[in-house]
Coordinates of C-alpha atoms (C1' of nucleotides) in Angstrom, one line a residue:
Chain A
M1231 CA -1.6 -7.3 12.8
K1232 CA -5.0 -5.8 13.5
W1233 CA -5.4 -3.6 10.4
D1234 CA -8.6 -2.2 11.7
T1235 CA -6.9 -0.4 14.5
L1236 CA -3.7 0.5 12.8
D1237 CA -4.8 4.1 12.5
E1238 CA -4.7 4.4 16.3
E1239 CA -1.1 3.1 16.7
P1240 CA 1.3 5.6 18.4
C1241 CA 3.2 6.0 15.1
S1242 CA 2.4 8.5 12.4
L1243 CA 3.7 6.2 9.7
S1244 CA 1.4 3.4 10.8
R1245 CA -1.6 5.7 10.8
T1246 CA -0.8 6.8 7.3
V1247 CA -0.3 3.2 6.2
A1248 CA -3.7 2.5 7.6
V1249 CA -5.2 4.8 5.0
V1250 CA -3.0 4.5 1.9
G1251 CA -1.1 1.2 2.6
D1252 CA -2.8 -1.1 0.3
R1253 CA -2.6 -2.0 -3.3
W1254 CA -5.3 0.1 -4.7
T1255 CA -5.7 3.3 -2.7
L1256 CA -2.6 5.1 -4.0
L1257 CA -3.6 4.4 -7.5
I1258 CA -7.1 5.7 -6.9
L1259 CA -5.6 8.8 -5.4
R1260 CA -3.4 9.3 -8.4
E1261 CA -6.5 9.4 -10.5
C1262 CA -8.0 11.9 -8.1
F1263 CA -5.0 14.2 -8.6
L1264 CA -5.6 13.8 -12.4
R1265 CA -9.1 15.2 -11.9
V1266 CA -11.0 11.9 -12.1
R1267 CA -14.0 12.2 -9.9
R1268 CA -16.6 9.6 -10.9
F1269 CA -17.0 5.9 -10.2
E1270 CA -16.9 4.9 -13.9
G1271 CA -13.9 7.1 -14.4
F1272 CA -11.9 5.3 -11.7
Q1273 CA -13.1 1.9 -12.8
S1274 CA -12.3 2.3 -16.5
S1275 CA -8.9 3.8 -16.1
L1276 CA -7.7 1.5 -13.3
Q1277 CA -9.4 -1.8 -14.3
I1278 CA -10.2 -2.3 -10.6
T1279 CA -13.1 -4.5 -9.8
R1280 CA -16.2 -2.6 -9.1
H1281 CA -16.6 -4.2 -5.7
L1282 CA -13.2 -3.1 -4.5
L1283 CA -13.5 0.4 -6.0
S1284 CA -16.7 0.8 -4.1
E1285 CA -15.1 -0.3 -0.8
R1286 CA -12.0 1.9 -1.3
L1287 CA -14.0 4.9 -2.1
K1288 CA -16.1 4.4 1.1
K1289 CA -13.0 4.0 3.1
L1290 CA -11.5 7.2 1.7
V1291 CA -14.7 9.1 2.5
R1292 CA -14.7 7.6 6.0
F1293 CA -11.2 8.9 6.6
G1294 CA -12.0 12.3 5.2
I1295 CA -9.8 12.1 2.2
L1296 CA -12.6 12.4 -0.3
R1297 CA -16.0 14.1 -0.1
R1298 CA -19.0 12.5 -1.8
V1299 CA -20.7 15.3 -3.6
P1300 CA -24.0 14.9 -5.5
Y1301 CA -23.9 16.1 -9.1
S1302 CA -27.3 14.8 -10.2
E1303 CA -30.5 14.6 -8.3
A1304 CA -32.5 12.2 -10.4
P1305 CA -31.1 9.7 -10.5
K1306 CA -29.0 10.4 -7.4
R1307 CA -25.3 10.4 -8.5
Y1308 CA -22.2 11.4 -6.7
E1309 CA -18.7 12.4 -7.4
Y1310 CA -15.6 12.1 -5.2
I1311 CA -13.6 15.2 -4.6
L1312 CA -10.3 15.5 -2.7
T1313 CA -10.7 17.4 0.6
Q1314 CA -7.8 19.5 2.0
K1315 CA -6.7 16.4 4.0
G1316 CA -6.7 14.6 0.7
L1317 CA -4.8 17.3 -1.2
D1318 CA -2.2 17.2 1.6
L1319 CA -1.3 13.7 0.4
Y1320 CA 0.3 15.3 -2.6
P1321 CA 3.9 15.2 -1.2
I1322 CA 3.5 11.5 -0.6
I1323 CA 2.4 10.9 -4.2
M1324 CA 5.1 13.2 -5.6
A1325 CA 7.8 11.5 -3.4
M1326 CA 6.8 8.2 -4.8
V1327 CA 6.7 9.4 -8.4
H1328 CA 10.1 10.8 -8.0
W1329 CA 11.5 7.7 -6.5
G1330 CA 10.0 5.7 -9.4
D1331 CA 11.5 8.1 -11.9
A1332 CA 14.9 7.8 -10.3
H1333 CA 15.1 4.1 -9.6
M1334 CA 12.5 2.2 -11.6
G1335 CA 12.9 3.7 -15.0
D1336 CA 13.6 2.0 -18.2
E1337 CA 15.3 3.0 -21.5
R1338 CA 12.2 4.8 -22.7
G1339 CA 12.7 7.7 -20.2
R1340 CA 10.2 9.1 -17.8
P1341 CA 6.5 8.5 -18.3
L1342 CA 5.6 12.0 -17.2
L1343 CA 7.3 15.4 -16.8
H1344 CA 6.2 17.9 -14.2
E1345 CA 6.2 21.6 -14.8
H1346 CA 6.0 24.1 -11.9
K1347 CA 3.6 26.8 -13.1
T1348 CA 5.0 29.2 -10.6
C1349 CA 8.5 29.2 -12.1
G1350 CA 7.7 27.7 -15.5
K1351 CA 10.4 25.0 -15.3
Q1352 CA 10.4 21.3 -15.4
F1353 CA 11.3 20.1 -11.9
D1354 CA 11.8 17.3 -9.4
P1355 CA 10.3 17.4 -6.0
V1356 CA 12.8 17.8 -3.2
M1357 CA 12.3 17.3 0.5
V1358 CA 13.9 19.9 2.7
C1359 CA 14.0 20.9 6.4
S1360 CA 11.2 23.4 7.3
E1361 CA 13.7 25.3 9.5
C1362 CA 16.9 25.6 7.5
G1363 CA 15.8 24.7 4.0
E1364 CA 18.5 22.2 3.5
V1365 CA 17.8 19.0 1.6
L1366 CA 17.0 16.2 4.1
H1367 CA 19.0 13.0 4.4
A1368 CA 18.1 10.1 6.7
K1369 CA 21.5 10.2 8.4
Q1370 CA 21.1 13.9 9.4
V1371 CA 17.9 13.3 11.2
H1372 CA 17.7 12.4 14.9
V1373 CA 14.4 10.9 16.2
H1374 CA 13.1 11.7 19.7
P1375 CA 10.0 10.3 21.4
G1376 CA 7.3 12.9 21.4
P1377 CA 4.4 13.5 23.9
G1378 CA 2.4 10.8 22.1
R1379 CA 4.9 8.1 22.9
K1380 CA 7.3 6.8 25.5
E1381 CA 10.0 5.0 23.5
A1382 CA 11.0 5.8 19.9
V1383 CA 9.5 3.6 17.2
A1384 CA 9.2 5.3 13.9
G1385 CA 11.5 6.9 11.4
Chain B
M81 CA -4.7 -6.0 -12.0
K82 CA -1.5 -8.0 -12.6
W83 CA 0.5 -7.1 -9.6
D84 CA 3.4 -9.1 -10.9
T85 CA 4.0 -6.7 -13.7
L86 CA 3.0 -3.5 -12.1
D87 CA 6.6 -2.5 -11.9
E88 CA 6.7 -2.3 -15.7
E89 CA 3.7 0.0 -16.1
P90 CA 4.5 3.3 -17.8
C91 CA 3.8 5.2 -14.6
S92 CA 6.4 5.9 -12.0
L93 CA 3.8 5.9 -9.2
S94 CA 2.7 2.4 -10.2
R95 CA 6.2 1.2 -10.3
T96 CA 6.8 2.5 -6.8
V97 CA 3.5 1.0 -5.6
A98 CA 4.7 -2.3 -7.0
V99 CA 7.5 -2.2 -4.4
V100 CA 6.1 -0.5 -1.3
G101 CA 2.4 -0.7 -2.0
D102 CA 1.3 -3.4 0.4
R103 CA 0.4 -3.6 4.0
W104 CA 3.8 -4.6 5.4
T105 CA 6.6 -3.3 3.3
L106 CA 6.5 0.3 4.5
L107 CA 6.5 -0.9 8.1
I108 CA 9.5 -3.1 7.5
L109 CA 11.2 -0.1 5.9
R110 CA 10.4 2.1 8.9
E111 CA 12.3 -0.5 11.0
C112 CA 15.2 -0.4 8.6
F113 CA 15.5 3.4 9.1
L114 CA 15.5 2.8 12.8
R115 CA 18.5 0.6 12.3
V116 CA 16.8 -2.8 12.6
R117 CA 18.7 -5.3 10.4
R118 CA 17.9 -8.8 11.5
F119 CA 15.1 -11.2 11.0
E120 CA 14.2 -11.6 14.6
G121 CA 14.4 -7.8 15.1
F122 CA 11.8 -7.2 12.4
Q123 CA 9.7 -10.0 13.6
S124 CA 9.5 -9.1 17.2
S125 CA 9.0 -5.4 16.7
L126 CA 6.3 -5.7 14.0
Q127 CA 4.6 -8.9 15.1
I128 CA 4.5 -9.9 11.4
T129 CA 4.2 -13.6 10.7
R130 CA 7.6 -15.2 10.0
H131 CA 6.4 -16.4 6.6
L132 CA 5.4 -13.0 5.4
L133 CA 8.5 -11.4 6.8
S134 CA 10.6 -13.9 4.9
E135 CA 8.7 -13.1 1.7
R136 CA 8.9 -9.4 2.0
L137 CA 12.6 -9.4 2.8
K138 CA 13.2 -11.5 -0.3
K139 CA 11.2 -9.1 -2.4
L140 CA 13.0 -6.0 -1.1
V141 CA 16.4 -7.7 -1.8
R142 CA 15.1 -8.7 -5.3
F143 CA 14.2 -5.0 -6.0
G144 CA 17.6 -3.8 -4.7
I145 CA 16.2 -2.0 -1.7
L146 CA 18.0 -4.1 0.9
R147 CA 21.3 -6.0 0.7
R148 CA 21.6 -9.4 2.4
V149 CA 24.9 -9.2 4.1
P150 CA 26.5 -12.2 6.1
Y151 CA 27.4 -11.3 9.6
S152 CA 28.2 -14.8 10.8
E153 CA 29.8 -17.7 9.0
A154 CA 28.8 -20.7 11.1
P155 CA 26.0 -20.8 11.3
K156 CA 25.4 -18.7 8.2
R157 CA 23.5 -15.6 9.3
Y158 CA 22.5 -12.6 7.3
E159 CA 21.4 -9.1 8.0
Y160 CA 19.4 -6.7 5.8
I161 CA 21.0 -3.3 5.1
L162 CA 19.4 -0.5 3.1
T163 CA 21.1 0.2 -0.2
Q164 CA 21.3 3.7 -1.7
K165 CA 18.1 2.9 -3.6
G166 CA 16.5 2.0 -0.2
L167 CA 17.9 5.1 1.5
D168 CA 16.3 7.1 -1.2
L169 CA 12.9 6.0 0.0
Y170 CA 13.4 8.3 3.0
P171 CA 11.4 11.2 1.5
I172 CA 8.4 8.9 1.0
I173 CA 8.6 7.7 4.6
M174 CA 9.0 11.2 5.9
A175 CA 6.1 12.5 3.8
M176 CA 3.9 9.8 5.2
V177 CA 5.0 10.5 8.8
H178 CA 4.4 14.2 8.3
W179 CA 0.9 13.6 6.9
G180 CA 0.1 11.3 9.8
D181 CA 1.3 14.0 12.2
A182 CA -0.8 16.6 10.6
H183 CA -4.0 14.6 10.0
M184 CA -4.1 11.5 12.0
G185 CA -3.0 12.8 15.4
D186 CA -4.8 12.5 18.7
E187 CA -4.9 14.5 21.9
R188 CA -1.6 13.0 23.1
G189 CA 0.5 14.9 20.6
R190 CA 3.0 13.6 18.1
P191 CA 4.5 10.2 18.7
L192 CA 7.9 11.3 17.5
L193 CA 9.8 14.5 17.0
H194 CA 12.5 14.9 14.4
E195 CA 15.6 17.0 14.9
H196 CA 17.8 18.1 12.0
K197 CA 21.4 17.6 13.1
T198 CA 22.6 20.1 10.4
C199 CA 20.7 23.0 12.0
G200 CA 19.9 21.6 15.4
K201 CA 16.2 22.4 15.2
Q202 CA 13.0 20.4 15.4
F203 CA 11.5 20.4 11.9
D204 CA 8.9 19.2 9.5
P205 CA 9.7 17.9 6.1
V206 CA 8.6 20.2 3.3
M207 CA 8.5 19.3 -0.4
V208 CA 9.8 22.1 -2.7
C209 CA 10.5 22.6 -6.4
S210 CA 14.1 21.7 -7.3
E211 CA 14.3 24.7 -9.6
C212 CA 12.8 27.6 -7.7
G213 CA 12.7 26.2 -4.1
E214 CA 9.1 27.2 -3.6
V215 CA 6.8 24.9 -1.6
L216 CA 4.9 22.6 -4.0
H217 CA 1.2 22.5 -4.3
A218 CA -0.8 20.1 -6.5
K219 CA -2.6 23.0 -8.3
Q220 CA 0.6 24.6 -9.3
V221 CA 1.9 21.6 -11.1
H222 CA 1.2 20.8 -14.7
V223 CA 1.8 17.3 -16.0
H224 CA 3.1 16.5 -19.5
P225 CA 3.6 13.1 -21.0
G226 CA 7.3 12.3 -21.1
P227 CA 9.3 10.1 -23.5
G228 CA 8.2 6.9 -21.7
R229 CA 4.5 7.6 -22.5
K230 CA 2.1 8.8 -25.1
E231 CA -0.8 10.1 -23.1
A232 CA -0.7 11.5 -19.6
V233 CA -1.8 9.1 -16.8
A234 CA -0.1 9.9 -13.5
G235 CA 0.1 12.8 -11.2
Chain C
dT1094 C1' 23.3 -33.7 26.3
dT1095 C1' 20.4 -30.3 26.8
dT1096 C1' 19.0 -25.7 26.2
dG1097 C1' 18.6 -21.6 23.7
dA1098 C1' 19.3 -18.1 19.9
dC1099 C1' 18.7 -17.3 15.2
dA1100 C1' 16.8 -17.6 10.5
dG1101 C1' 14.0 -19.4 8.3
dT1102 C1' 10.1 -23.2 6.1
dT1103 C1' 5.7 -25.7 6.1
dC1104 C1' 1.1 -26.4 7.2
dT1105 C1' -4.1 -25.3 7.7
dA1106 C1' -7.7 -21.8 8.4
dT1107 C1' -9.3 -17.2 7.5
dT1108 C1' -9.6 -13.0 5.0
dT1109 C1' -9.1 -10.4 0.7
dT1110 C1' -9.3 -9.8 -4.0
dA1111 C1' -10.5 -11.1 -8.9
dG1112 C1' -13.9 -11.7 -12.2
dA1113 C1' -18.2 -11.8 -13.8
dA1114 C1' -23.1 -11.2 -13.5
dC1115 C1' -26.9 -8.7 -11.6
dT1116 C1' -29.9 -4.5 -9.7
dA1117 C1' -31.7 0.1 -10.0
dT1118 C1' -32.8 4.8 -11.8
dA1119 C1' -33.6 7.6 -15.5
dG1120 C1' -32.9 9.7 -20.2
dC1121 C1' -33.4 9.1 -25.1
dC1122 C1' -35.0 7.1 -29.5
dT1123 C1' -38.4 4.9 -32.3
Chain D
dA1145 C1' -45.1 1.9 -24.8
dG1146 C1' -40.7 -0.8 -25.5
dG1147 C1' -36.0 -1.1 -25.8
dC1148 C1' -31.3 0.9 -25.6
dT1149 C1' -27.8 3.3 -23.0
dA1150 C1' -25.3 5.5 -19.0
dT1151 C1' -24.2 5.6 -14.3
dA1152 C1' -23.3 3.7 -9.8
dG1153 C1' -23.4 0.5 -7.4
dT1154 C1' -24.3 -4.9 -5.1
dT1155 C1' -24.0 -9.8 -5.1
dC1156 C1' -22.1 -14.1 -6.1
dT1157 C1' -18.1 -17.9 -6.6
dA1158 C1' -13.2 -18.9 -7.3
dA1159 C1' -8.6 -17.8 -6.6
dA1160 C1' -4.9 -15.6 -4.0
dA1161 C1' -2.9 -13.6 0.1
dT1162 C1' -2.4 -13.4 5.0
dA1163 C1' -2.6 -15.1 9.9
dG1164 C1' -1.2 -18.3 13.2
dA1165 C1' 1.0 -21.9 14.8
dA1166 C1' 4.2 -25.6 14.6
dC1167 C1' 8.3 -27.4 12.6
dT1168 C1' 13.6 -27.6 10.8
dG1169 C1' 18.5 -26.9 11.0
dT1170 C1' 22.8 -24.9 12.7
dC1171 C1' 25.8 -23.9 16.2
dA1172 C1' 27.3 -22.0 21.0
dA1173 C1' 27.1 -22.2 25.8
dA1174 C1' 25.8 -24.6 30.2

DNA sequence: TTTGACAGTTCTATTTTAGAACTATAGCCT
DNA sequence: AGGCTATAGTTCTAAAATAGAACTGTCAAA
């Protein structure tokens, strides 16, 4: 596969995989959602090699997921802030956290609990239909080719 | 990082990344949701090398995402079917498809449209709070360490 | 008996990643 | 001034993963 053009495939899943589909990127984004913003912060909490961290941050900036914002002039220093495009990855992260909670847990219980400030309760993320609000299940979804494609390819 | 023990980290995101966090696995799962079940089917639609496909299918079976079910006795042939654990990955896939639709599109429009059989409408997947039903946003979620962890690490 | 379908395995070459050391700028301390 | 520390990288070699192609084994159909 040509990973360098995966983001141009006529499949929205492929395009997303082109951005977050490697071993480190999702873990870096997890740190972003936990308010980590600086090179040393990512490096020390993830134990990622400095070389790869540098590469991944560049890639995320290139894709418009992070913004590189100066926070010191001399010496020039930058921090990495989620853009709106980056913030919109939240449902992906939460879906993955929830699946991990449900299916990869051990006897110790969940590593983290999530509280919804709006209602004050501990919750789980649930995926629903934008039109009727019902919980979504794979078997209730029918896929049609859209204008960006002839034959169906992605789920 | 020790990728071989990532599934035991005290972080549900890491544990999920251990399973689906590589270049091919999500694309293989996409095919599964499109009803592809056989080795040659995956290989021809993905153009993945046979070696890697074989490895990834084994890994997915080992993690209980796919079941290897015989469909022919002589010669012995198997197909790969999503388990419930695998079907539960659907929200992750849909969240990724939706993000791709929203942020990685081109002038041709969406590659695929999704129809919810339950209500008959074309829809987008939306992530909501299991308790109050409101749409979830990162800034409205507070993270607490749970029983499986001392200090907070994941979003 | 030969061909073809299917589900892999094995091999070498290339690319990616790990791990450690090195560079560069500047503030602070003595 | 001289040395220490903090930050944000870059550069190097070794190890691991992936690509690409060829090969194996089983059986059915021609």
